[in-house]
Amino acid sequence: MKTVGVNSMILHVIFVCLVFNLTPTTAAGNITTKERDLLNRLLNDTIYDATIRPRVESGDATRVELDLTLKSLGPVNDIEMEFSASFFLRQSWRDHRLAYDDLNTSVVISEKRLDSLWVPDLYFPQSKRESRHDITIPNVMIRLSPDGSILYSQRLSVTFDCHMDLVKFPMDKQTCQIDMESYSFTTDDLYFAFSSERPPVEKGKGADIPDFTITGITHEDCSVTYATGTFTCLRAILHLKREIGFYATQTYIPSILIVVLSWASFWIDHEAVPARISVGLLTVLTITTQSSGARAQLPRVPYVKAIDVWMSACLVFVFAAYMEYAVVSVLSRRHKKGDRYSSKDSSNTSFTDTDPSKPSSLDGSNGAHSRKVPKDAGVRVDSISRYGFPLSFLIFNIVYWVFYIHVD
């Protein structure tokens, strides 16, 4: 009897375990089977044609809602005038052919069935390179709701063309655009609209550009008319302001120091020819090399940029300081020749003028004036340059920074 009781207890425990363990699995299996059967029925190519857009039988245009979430931005390439962006692109529309009442929940469709669905023919007209992320699996989500609404989300990385106005570089502000356009459907058949449920364009955390500040993100309609018709288009606009910190430390401050170094020659004696020539040549060659390096990072545009004005002005100041020594040298040589001729004339006059009836040149005012030694004009030019060059450079800086920062 005891053996029979133990066996009955063991059988009871096994039965309970089977009930609790197998029932959820069976329910999940039933749900999975229902989803599979539902999708097979809805996407049967004998019933559903993926090449025909929704609402074609009623003649109404298909409405597709779009929204973007920017995950990363940059870099911005000034030479190629382009920028890169990684973002989530979400498209949603309603296809009544896919409505169902078998389940009261939405169904996630595998991206392997994407070819069995009609999807909008969206493309980026300004793109240069684009890619869809496939690691670890294709980053695509397709969600079907009972009313036939489809949410199609994918993660993309695209390099866009961005025409830049570099007149005020590097104090410039740029506007870069992300255009999304239909390729084959005109506005009579399909039109885009920004999402009414989610923000049209959203910047995710960490979506920053190292050398730019994003001052704003706006959006607008950009429908365009070609020879083949009017096509729907939506545009996201990124407003960027360049950070000047890098250029201040790499270009502006070093060039200011080079210009200041060129003024050191004004305090060197003009007779120290090797020293003054070395300082002048060193500063001219350095500012020329720096100017070439700054221009090498920019595209060849037909207008003058702010950085070109700065480097050209610095080169002019340095070259003028170098040429100032040439002027000083010429004036000093003329002064020395004048001293020698004056000395000879004075000596000849002292020996030849022996008439005692004439007043002595040592006692007369005219004689005193003749012995007065004129000041070296080269030294005078050096003295003026010591204050004239810094003052001129200061005035140039005030005009430059006020114009390019505060004047639009």
mmCIF file of N, CA, C and O in Angstrom, residues 69-149:
data_model
loop_
_atom_site.group_PDB
_atom_site.id
_atom_site.type_symbol
_atom_site.label_atom_id
_atom_site.label_comp_id
_atom_site.label_asym_id
_atom_site.label_seq_id
_atom_site.Cartn_x
_atom_site.Cartn_y
_atom_site.Cartn_z
ATOM 1 N N THR A 69 15.657 60.819 -36.207
ATOM 2 C CA THR A 69 16.363 60.954 -34.936
ATOM 3 C C THR A 69 17.857 60.884 -35.233
ATOM 4 O O THR A 69 18.366 59.832 -35.637
ATOM 5 N N LEU A 70 18.544 62.000 -35.075
ATOM 6 C CA LEU A 70 19.977 62.067 -35.379
ATOM 7 C C LEU A 70 20.762 61.427 -34.246
ATOM 8 O O LEU A 70 20.664 61.852 -33.092
ATOM 9 N N LYS A 71 21.543 60.428 -34.557
ATOM 10 C CA LYS A 71 22.348 59.736 -33.549
ATOM 11 C C LYS A 71 23.776 60.237 -33.504
ATOM 12 O O LYS A 71 24.398 60.273 -32.449
ATOM 13 N N SER A 72 24.329 60.620 -34.618
ATOM 14 C CA SER A 72 25.683 61.180 -34.649
ATOM 15 C C SER A 72 25.806 62.071 -35.873
ATOM 16 O O SER A 72 25.179 61.827 -36.907
ATOM 17 N N LEU A 73 26.638 63.103 -35.736
ATOM 18 C CA LEU A 73 26.860 64.063 -36.810
ATOM 19 C C LEU A 73 28.353 64.289 -36.976
ATOM 20 O O LEU A 73 29.111 64.258 -35.998
ATOM 21 N N GLY A 74 28.749 64.559 -38.202
ATOM 22 C CA GLY A 74 30.136 64.867 -38.466
ATOM 23 C C GLY A 74 30.923 63.655 -38.903
ATOM 24 O O GLY A 74 30.433 62.525 -38.854
ATOM 25 N N PRO A 75 32.129 63.904 -39.404
ATOM 26 C CA PRO A 75 32.753 65.225 -39.474
ATOM 27 C C PRO A 75 32.229 66.060 -40.639
ATOM 28 O O PRO A 75 31.634 65.531 -41.577
ATOM 29 N N VAL A 76 32.498 67.369 -40.558
ATOM 30 C CA VAL A 76 32.181 68.294 -41.631
ATOM 31 C C VAL A 76 33.455 68.534 -42.426
ATOM 32 O O VAL A 76 34.464 68.980 -41.868
ATOM 33 N N ASN A 77 33.430 68.213 -43.691
ATOM 34 C CA ASN A 77 34.598 68.349 -44.563
ATOM 35 C C ASN A 77 34.488 69.660 -45.333
ATOM 36 O O ASN A 77 33.644 69.798 -46.227
ATOM 37 N N ASP A 78 35.333 70.638 -44.961
ATOM 38 C CA ASP A 78 35.275 71.948 -45.621
ATOM 39 C C ASP A 78 35.799 71.898 -47.053
ATOM 40 O O ASP A 78 35.320 72.638 -47.919
ATOM 41 N N ILE A 79 36.775 71.045 -47.311
ATOM 42 C CA ILE A 79 37.353 70.980 -48.652
ATOM 43 C C ILE A 79 36.349 70.409 -49.642
ATOM 44 O O ILE A 79 36.134 70.952 -50.729
ATOM 45 N N GLU A 80 35.717 69.293 -49.277
ATOM 46 C CA GLU A 80 34.733 68.661 -50.165
ATOM 47 C C GLU A 80 33.340 69.251 -49.999
ATOM 48 O O GLU A 80 32.424 68.892 -50.749
ATOM 49 N N MET A 81 33.170 70.125 -49.000
ATOM 50 C CA MET A 81 31.857 70.718 -48.685
ATOM 51 C C MET A 81 30.809 69.624 -48.510
ATOM 52 O O MET A 81 29.825 69.522 -49.274
ATOM 53 N N GLU A 82 30.992 68.806 -47.493
ATOM 54 C CA GLU A 82 30.088 67.718 -47.192
ATOM 55 C C GLU A 82 30.096 67.448 -45.703
ATOM 56 O O GLU A 82 31.002 67.880 -44.976
ATOM 57 N N PHE A 83 29.060 66.768 -45.227
ATOM 58 C CA PHE A 83 28.999 66.361 -43.831
ATOM 59 C C PHE A 83 28.338 64.990 -43.754
ATOM 60 O O PHE A 83 27.563 64.598 -44.632
ATOM 61 N N SER A 84 28.649 64.263 -42.696
ATOM 62 C CA SER A 84 28.125 62.910 -42.501
ATOM 63 C C SER A 84 27.139 62.904 -41.345
ATOM 64 O O SER A 84 27.261 63.690 -40.402
ATOM 65 N N ALA A 85 26.181 61.998 -41.419
ATOM 66 C CA ALA A 85 25.176 61.878 -40.361
ATOM 67 C C ALA A 85 24.734 60.425 -40.275
ATOM 68 O O ALA A 85 24.616 59.728 -41.284
ATOM 69 N N SER A 86 24.502 59.977 -39.038
ATOM 70 C CA SER A 86 23.915 58.669 -38.774
ATOM 71 C C SER A 86 22.606 58.906 -38.041
ATOM 72 O O SER A 86 22.578 59.642 -37.044
ATOM 73 N N PHE A 87 21.524 58.281 -38.498
ATOM 74 C CA PHE A 87 20.217 58.615 -37.946
ATOM 75 C C PHE A 87 19.245 57.453 -38.124
ATOM 76 O O PHE A 87 19.463 56.535 -38.928
ATOM 77 N N PHE A 88 18.152 57.512 -37.345
ATOM 78 C CA PHE A 88 17.021 56.618 -37.515
ATOM 79 C C PHE A 88 16.012 57.301 -38.438
ATOM 80 O O PHE A 88 15.551 58.403 -38.144
ATOM 81 N N LEU A 89 15.681 56.664 -39.535
ATOM 82 C CA LEU A 89 14.663 57.159 -40.451
ATOM 83 C C LEU A 89 13.411 56.308 -40.265
ATOM 84 O O LEU A 89 13.453 55.086 -40.461
ATOM 85 N N ARG A 90 12.318 56.957 -39.885
ATOM 86 C CA ARG A 90 11.060 56.242 -39.670
ATOM 87 C C ARG A 90 10.032 56.711 -40.695
ATOM 88 O O ARG A 90 9.844 57.914 -40.881
ATOM 89 N N GLN A 91 9.390 55.749 -41.330
ATOM 90 C CA GLN A 91 8.315 56.020 -42.281
ATOM 91 C C GLN A 91 7.077 55.244 -41.840
ATOM 92 O O GLN A 91 7.176 54.068 -41.469
ATOM 93 N N SER A 92 5.962 55.898 -41.882
ATOM 94 C CA SER A 92 4.711 55.225 -41.490
ATOM 95 C C SER A 92 3.613 55.586 -42.479
ATOM 96 O O SER A 92 3.513 56.734 -42.923
ATOM 97 N N TRP A 93 2.807 54.591 -42.831
ATOM 98 C CA TRP A 93 1.682 54.771 -43.732
ATOM 99 C C TRP A 93 0.641 53.692 -43.432
ATOM 100 O O TRP A 93 0.894 52.756 -42.681
ATOM 101 N N ARG A 94 -0.529 53.845 -44.017
ATOM 102 C CA ARG A 94 -1.606 52.882 -43.793
ATOM 103 C C ARG A 94 -1.930 52.194 -45.108
ATOM 104 O O ARG A 94 -2.185 52.840 -46.126
ATOM 105 N N ASP A 95 -1.911 50.858 -45.032
ATOM 106 C CA ASP A 95 -2.262 50.026 -46.180
ATOM 107 C C ASP A 95 -3.446 49.165 -45.756
ATOM 108 O O ASP A 95 -3.289 48.186 -45.017
ATOM 109 N N HIS A 96 -4.639 49.541 -46.191
ATOM 110 C CA HIS A 96 -5.853 48.841 -45.749
ATOM 111 C C HIS A 96 -5.867 47.386 -46.190
ATOM 112 O O HIS A 96 -6.602 46.560 -45.630
ATOM 113 N N ARG A 97 -5.074 47.037 -47.173
ATOM 114 C CA ARG A 97 -5.015 45.649 -47.624
ATOM 115 C C ARG A 97 -4.407 44.729 -46.573
ATOM 116 O O ARG A 97 -4.578 43.502 -46.628
ATOM 117 N N LEU A 98 -3.658 45.325 -45.627
ATOM 118 C CA LEU A 98 -2.982 44.533 -44.584
ATOM 119 C C LEU A 98 -3.690 44.615 -43.245
ATOM 120 O O LEU A 98 -3.138 44.189 -42.225
ATOM 121 N N ALA A 99 -4.898 45.174 -43.195
ATOM 122 C CA ALA A 99 -5.653 45.218 -41.941
ATOM 123 C C ALA A 99 -6.116 43.810 -41.568
ATOM 124 O O ALA A 99 -6.407 42.965 -42.425
ATOM 125 N N TYR A 100 -6.194 43.550 -40.270
ATOM 126 C CA TYR A 100 -6.573 42.211 -39.779
ATOM 127 C C TYR A 100 -7.278 42.366 -38.432
ATOM 128 O O TYR A 100 -7.150 43.369 -37.732
ATOM 129 N N ASP A 101 -8.034 41.327 -38.089
ATOM 130 C CA ASP A 101 -8.684 41.255 -36.782
ATOM 131 C C ASP A 101 -8.431 39.925 -36.099
ATOM 132 O O ASP A 101 -9.092 39.584 -35.117
ATOM 133 N N ASP A 102 -7.480 39.160 -36.625
ATOM 134 C CA ASP A 102 -7.145 37.881 -36.001
ATOM 135 C C ASP A 102 -6.505 38.082 -34.640
ATOM 136 O O ASP A 102 -6.713 37.276 -33.721
ATOM 137 N N LEU A 103 -5.674 39.108 -34.510
ATOM 138 C CA LEU A 103 -4.999 39.437 -33.262
ATOM 139 C C LEU A 103 -5.318 40.875 -32.894
ATOM 140 O O LEU A 103 -5.633 41.697 -33.759
ATOM 141 N N ASN A 104 -5.223 41.152 -31.599
ATOM 142 C CA ASN A 104 -5.455 42.531 -31.143
ATOM 143 C C ASN A 104 -4.154 43.246 -30.804
ATOM 144 O O ASN A 104 -4.151 44.244 -30.099
ATOM 145 N N THR A 105 -3.034 42.729 -31.290
ATOM 146 C CA THR A 105 -1.720 43.325 -31.064
ATOM 147 C C THR A 105 -1.017 43.514 -32.395
ATOM 148 O O THR A 105 -1.386 42.902 -33.412
ATOM 149 N N SER A 106 -0.001 44.391 -32.383
ATOM 150 C CA SER A 106 0.793 44.599 -33.588
ATOM 151 C C SER A 106 1.737 43.437 -33.812
ATOM 152 O O SER A 106 2.096 42.701 -32.886
ATOM 153 N N VAL A 107 2.165 43.301 -35.040
ATOM 154 C CA VAL A 107 3.034 42.202 -35.439
ATOM 155 C C VAL A 107 4.314 42.786 -36.019
ATOM 156 O O VAL A 107 4.265 43.695 -36.869
ATOM 157 N N VAL A 108 5.458 42.280 -35.559
ATOM 158 C CA VAL A 108 6.756 42.689 -36.095
ATOM 159 C C VAL A 108 7.114 41.767 -37.245
ATOM 160 O O VAL A 108 7.177 40.544 -37.080
ATOM 161 N N ILE A 109 7.336 42.366 -38.400
ATOM 162 C CA ILE A 109 7.647 41.604 -39.599
ATOM 163 C C ILE A 109 9.159 41.562 -39.781
ATOM 164 O O ILE A 109 9.839 42.581 -39.658
ATOM 165 N N SER A 110 9.684 40.410 -40.080
ATOM 166 C CA SER A 110 11.122 40.259 -40.304
ATOM 167 C C SER A 110 11.543 41.029 -41.552
ATOM 168 O O SER A 110 10.793 41.141 -42.538
ATOM 169 N N GLU A 111 12.762 41.544 -41.502
ATOM 170 C CA GLU A 111 13.259 42.291 -42.658
ATOM 171 C C GLU A 111 13.436 41.394 -43.880
ATOM 172 O O GLU A 111 13.539 41.884 -45.006
ATOM 173 N N LYS A 112 13.409 40.073 -43.674
ATOM 174 C CA LYS A 112 13.509 39.157 -44.805
ATOM 175 C C LYS A 112 12.248 39.184 -45.662
ATOM 176 O O LYS A 112 12.280 38.766 -46.828
ATOM 177 N N ARG A 113 11.151 39.685 -45.078
ATOM 178 C CA ARG A 113 9.908 39.802 -45.833
ATOM 179 C C ARG A 113 9.752 41.196 -46.464
ATOM 180 O O ARG A 113 8.688 41.528 -46.968
ATOM 181 N N LEU A 114 10.789 42.005 -46.404
ATOM 182 C CA LEU A 114 10.688 43.376 -46.896
ATOM 183 C C LEU A 114 10.320 43.419 -48.374
ATOM 184 O O LEU A 114 9.556 44.278 -48.816
ATOM 185 N N ASP A 115 10.827 42.469 -49.140
ATOM 186 C CA ASP A 115 10.533 42.459 -50.572
ATOM 187 C C ASP A 115 9.071 42.123 -50.852
ATOM 188 O O ASP A 115 8.582 42.356 -51.965
ATOM 189 N N SER A 116 8.376 41.598 -49.851
ATOM 190 C CA SER A 116 6.969 41.242 -50.037
ATOM 191 C C SER A 116 6.035 42.395 -49.707
ATOM 192 O O SER A 116 4.814 42.247 -49.838
ATOM 193 N N LEU A 117 6.587 43.526 -49.254
ATOM 194 C CA LEU A 117 5.789 44.678 -48.851
ATOM 195 C C LEU A 117 6.006 45.831 -49.826
ATOM 196 O O LEU A 117 7.085 45.978 -50.408
ATOM 197 N N TRP A 118 4.968 46.657 -49.965
ATOM 198 C CA TRP A 118 5.152 47.926 -50.667
ATOM 199 C C TRP A 118 5.753 48.926 -49.689
ATOM 200 O O TRP A 118 5.248 49.097 -48.560
ATOM 201 N N VAL A 119 6.832 49.595 -50.104
ATOM 202 C CA VAL A 119 7.466 50.621 -49.272
ATOM 203 C C VAL A 119 7.670 51.866 -50.132
ATOM 204 O O VAL A 119 7.819 51.772 -51.363
ATOM 205 N N PRO A 120 7.669 53.048 -49.531
ATOM 206 C CA PRO A 120 7.867 54.284 -50.308
ATOM 207 C C PRO A 120 9.242 54.304 -50.973
ATOM 208 O O PRO A 120 10.226 53.741 -50.462
ATOM 209 N N ASP A 121 9.314 54.968 -52.112
ATOM 210 C CA ASP A 121 10.563 55.049 -52.887
ATOM 211 C C ASP A 121 11.355 56.290 -52.472
ATOM 212 O O ASP A 121 11.762 57.093 -53.308
ATOM 213 N N LEU A 122 11.611 56.445 -51.195
ATOM 214 C CA LEU A 122 12.327 57.610 -50.668
ATOM 215 C C LEU A 122 13.811 57.506 -51.012
ATOM 216 O O LEU A 122 14.413 56.431 -50.936
ATOM 217 N N TYR A 123 14.385 58.668 -51.370
ATOM 218 C CA TYR A 123 15.836 58.736 -51.585
ATOM 219 C C TYR A 123 16.323 60.108 -51.152
ATOM 220 O O TYR A 123 15.539 61.040 -50.931
ATOM 221 N N PHE A 124 17.655 60.227 -51.032
ATOM 222 C CA PHE A 124 18.282 61.471 -50.594
ATOM 223 C C PHE A 124 18.970 62.119 -51.802
ATOM 224 O O PHE A 124 20.028 61.639 -52.241
ATOM 225 N N PRO A 125 18.403 63.169 -52.357
ATOM 226 C CA PRO A 125 18.993 63.758 -53.576
ATOM 227 C C PRO A 125 20.359 64.376 -53.365
ATOM 228 O O PRO A 125 21.113 64.528 -54.331
ATOM 229 N N GLN A 126 20.710 64.742 -52.121
ATOM 230 C CA GLN A 126 21.999 65.382 -51.875
ATOM 231 C C GLN A 126 23.058 64.410 -51.365
ATOM 232 O O GLN A 126 24.146 64.840 -50.993
ATOM 233 N N SER A 127 22.753 63.126 -51.340
ATOM 234 C CA SER A 127 23.693 62.169 -50.768
ATOM 235 C C SER A 127 24.841 61.880 -51.729
ATOM 236 O O SER A 127 24.674 61.857 -52.951
ATOM 237 N N LYS A 128 26.002 61.684 -51.153
ATOM 238 C CA LYS A 128 27.178 61.256 -51.916
ATOM 239 C C LYS A 128 27.495 59.788 -51.652
ATOM 240 O O LYS A 128 27.878 59.054 -52.555
ATOM 241 N N ARG A 129 27.358 59.385 -50.395
ATOM 242 C CA ARG A 129 27.574 57.987 -50.009
ATOM 243 C C ARG A 129 26.539 57.644 -48.952
ATOM 244 O O ARG A 129 26.249 58.454 -48.066
ATOM 245 N N GLU A 130 26.002 56.436 -49.016
ATOM 246 C CA GLU A 130 25.035 56.010 -48.020
ATOM 247 C C GLU A 130 25.202 54.520 -47.740
ATOM 248 O O GLU A 130 25.697 53.768 -48.598
ATOM 249 N N SER A 131 24.817 54.121 -46.542
ATOM 250 C CA SER A 131 24.915 52.718 -46.150
ATOM 251 C C SER A 131 23.882 52.427 -45.075
ATOM 252 O O SER A 131 23.530 53.304 -44.274
ATOM 253 N N ARG A 132 23.400 51.196 -45.057
ATOM 254 C CA ARG A 132 22.513 50.713 -44.014
ATOM 255 C C ARG A 132 23.313 49.794 -43.096
ATOM 256 O O ARG A 132 24.086 48.968 -43.563
ATOM 257 N N HIS A 133 23.124 49.917 -41.818
ATOM 258 C CA HIS A 133 23.898 49.144 -40.843
ATOM 259 C C HIS A 133 23.374 47.704 -40.792
ATOM 260 O O HIS A 133 22.165 47.480 -40.689
ATOM 261 N N ASP A 134 24.300 46.760 -40.853
ATOM 262 C CA ASP A 134 23.940 45.341 -40.894
ATOM 263 C C ASP A 134 24.559 44.535 -39.754
ATOM 264 O O ASP A 134 24.471 43.301 -39.763
ATOM 265 N N ILE A 135 25.192 45.187 -38.791
ATOM 266 C CA ILE A 135 25.830 44.485 -37.675
ATOM 267 C C ILE A 135 25.037 44.769 -36.403
ATOM 268 O O ILE A 135 24.745 45.932 -36.115
ATOM 269 N N THR A 136 24.661 43.740 -35.637
ATOM 270 C CA THR A 136 24.906 42.317 -35.880
ATOM 271 C C THR A 136 23.893 41.705 -36.837
ATOM 272 O O THR A 136 24.119 40.632 -37.436
ATOM 273 N N ILE A 137 22.753 42.365 -36.948
ATOM 274 C CA ILE A 137 21.749 41.994 -37.931
ATOM 275 C C ILE A 137 21.340 43.281 -38.646
ATOM 276 O O ILE A 137 21.636 44.374 -38.157
ATOM 277 N N PRO A 138 20.689 43.188 -39.793
ATOM 278 C CA PRO A 138 20.237 44.420 -40.460
ATOM 279 C C PRO A 138 19.385 45.270 -39.521
ATOM 280 O O PRO A 138 18.427 44.786 -38.913
ATOM 281 N N ASN A 139 19.757 46.550 -39.379
ATOM 282 C CA ASN A 139 19.049 47.451 -38.458
ATOM 283 C C ASN A 139 17.780 47.966 -39.107
ATOM 284 O O ASN A 139 17.676 49.123 -39.535
ATOM 285 N N VAL A 140 16.780 47.089 -39.179
ATOM 286 C CA VAL A 140 15.505 47.394 -39.815
ATOM 287 C C VAL A 140 14.390 46.879 -38.910
ATOM 288 O O VAL A 140 14.483 45.775 -38.361
ATOM 289 N N MET A 141 13.356 47.684 -38.745
ATOM 290 C CA MET A 141 12.179 47.262 -37.994
ATOM 291 C C MET A 141 10.930 47.563 -38.822
ATOM 292 O O MET A 141 10.755 48.672 -39.324
ATOM 293 N N ILE A 142 10.066 46.549 -38.939
ATOM 294 C CA ILE A 142 8.796 46.703 -39.644
ATOM 295 C C ILE A 142 7.696 46.231 -38.697
ATOM 296 O O ILE A 142 7.678 45.064 -38.296
ATOM 297 N N ARG A 143 6.814 47.127 -38.340
ATOM 298 C CA ARG A 143 5.746 46.799 -37.390
ATOM 299 C C ARG A 143 4.398 47.040 -38.057
ATOM 300 O O ARG A 143 4.120 48.136 -38.558
ATOM 301 N N LEU A 144 3.557 46.008 -38.043
ATOM 302 C CA LEU A 144 2.228 46.071 -38.655
ATOM 303 C C LEU A 144 1.173 46.104 -37.562
ATOM 304 O O LEU A 144 1.161 45.250 -36.655
ATOM 305 N N SER A 145 0.276 47.095 -37.641
ATOM 306 C CA SER A 145 -0.812 47.243 -36.669
ATOM 307 C C SER A 145 -2.103 46.673 -37.247
ATOM 308 O O SER A 145 -2.248 46.527 -38.470
ATOM 309 N N PRO A 146 -3.078 46.341 -36.362
ATOM 310 C CA PRO A 146 -4.329 45.727 -36.850
ATOM 311 C C PRO A 146 -5.075 46.571 -37.883
ATOM 312 O O PRO A 146 -5.783 46.020 -38.730
ATOM 313 N N ASP A 147 -4.955 47.899 -37.816
ATOM 314 C CA ASP A 147 -5.673 48.735 -38.786
ATOM 315 C C ASP A 147 -4.944 48.873 -40.111
ATOM 316 O O ASP A 147 -5.361 49.648 -40.977
ATOM 317 N N GLY A 148 -3.834 48.146 -40.294
ATOM 318 C CA GLY A 148 -3.077 48.198 -41.539
ATOM 319 C C GLY A 148 -1.968 49.241 -41.551
ATOM 320 O O GLY A 148 -1.319 49.425 -42.583
ATOM 321 N N SER A 149 -1.743 49.924 -40.412
ATOM 322 C CA SER A 149 -0.659 50.916 -40.338
ATOM 323 C C SER A 149 0.683 50.204 -40.242
ATOM 324 O O SER A 149 0.843 49.227 -39.493
#
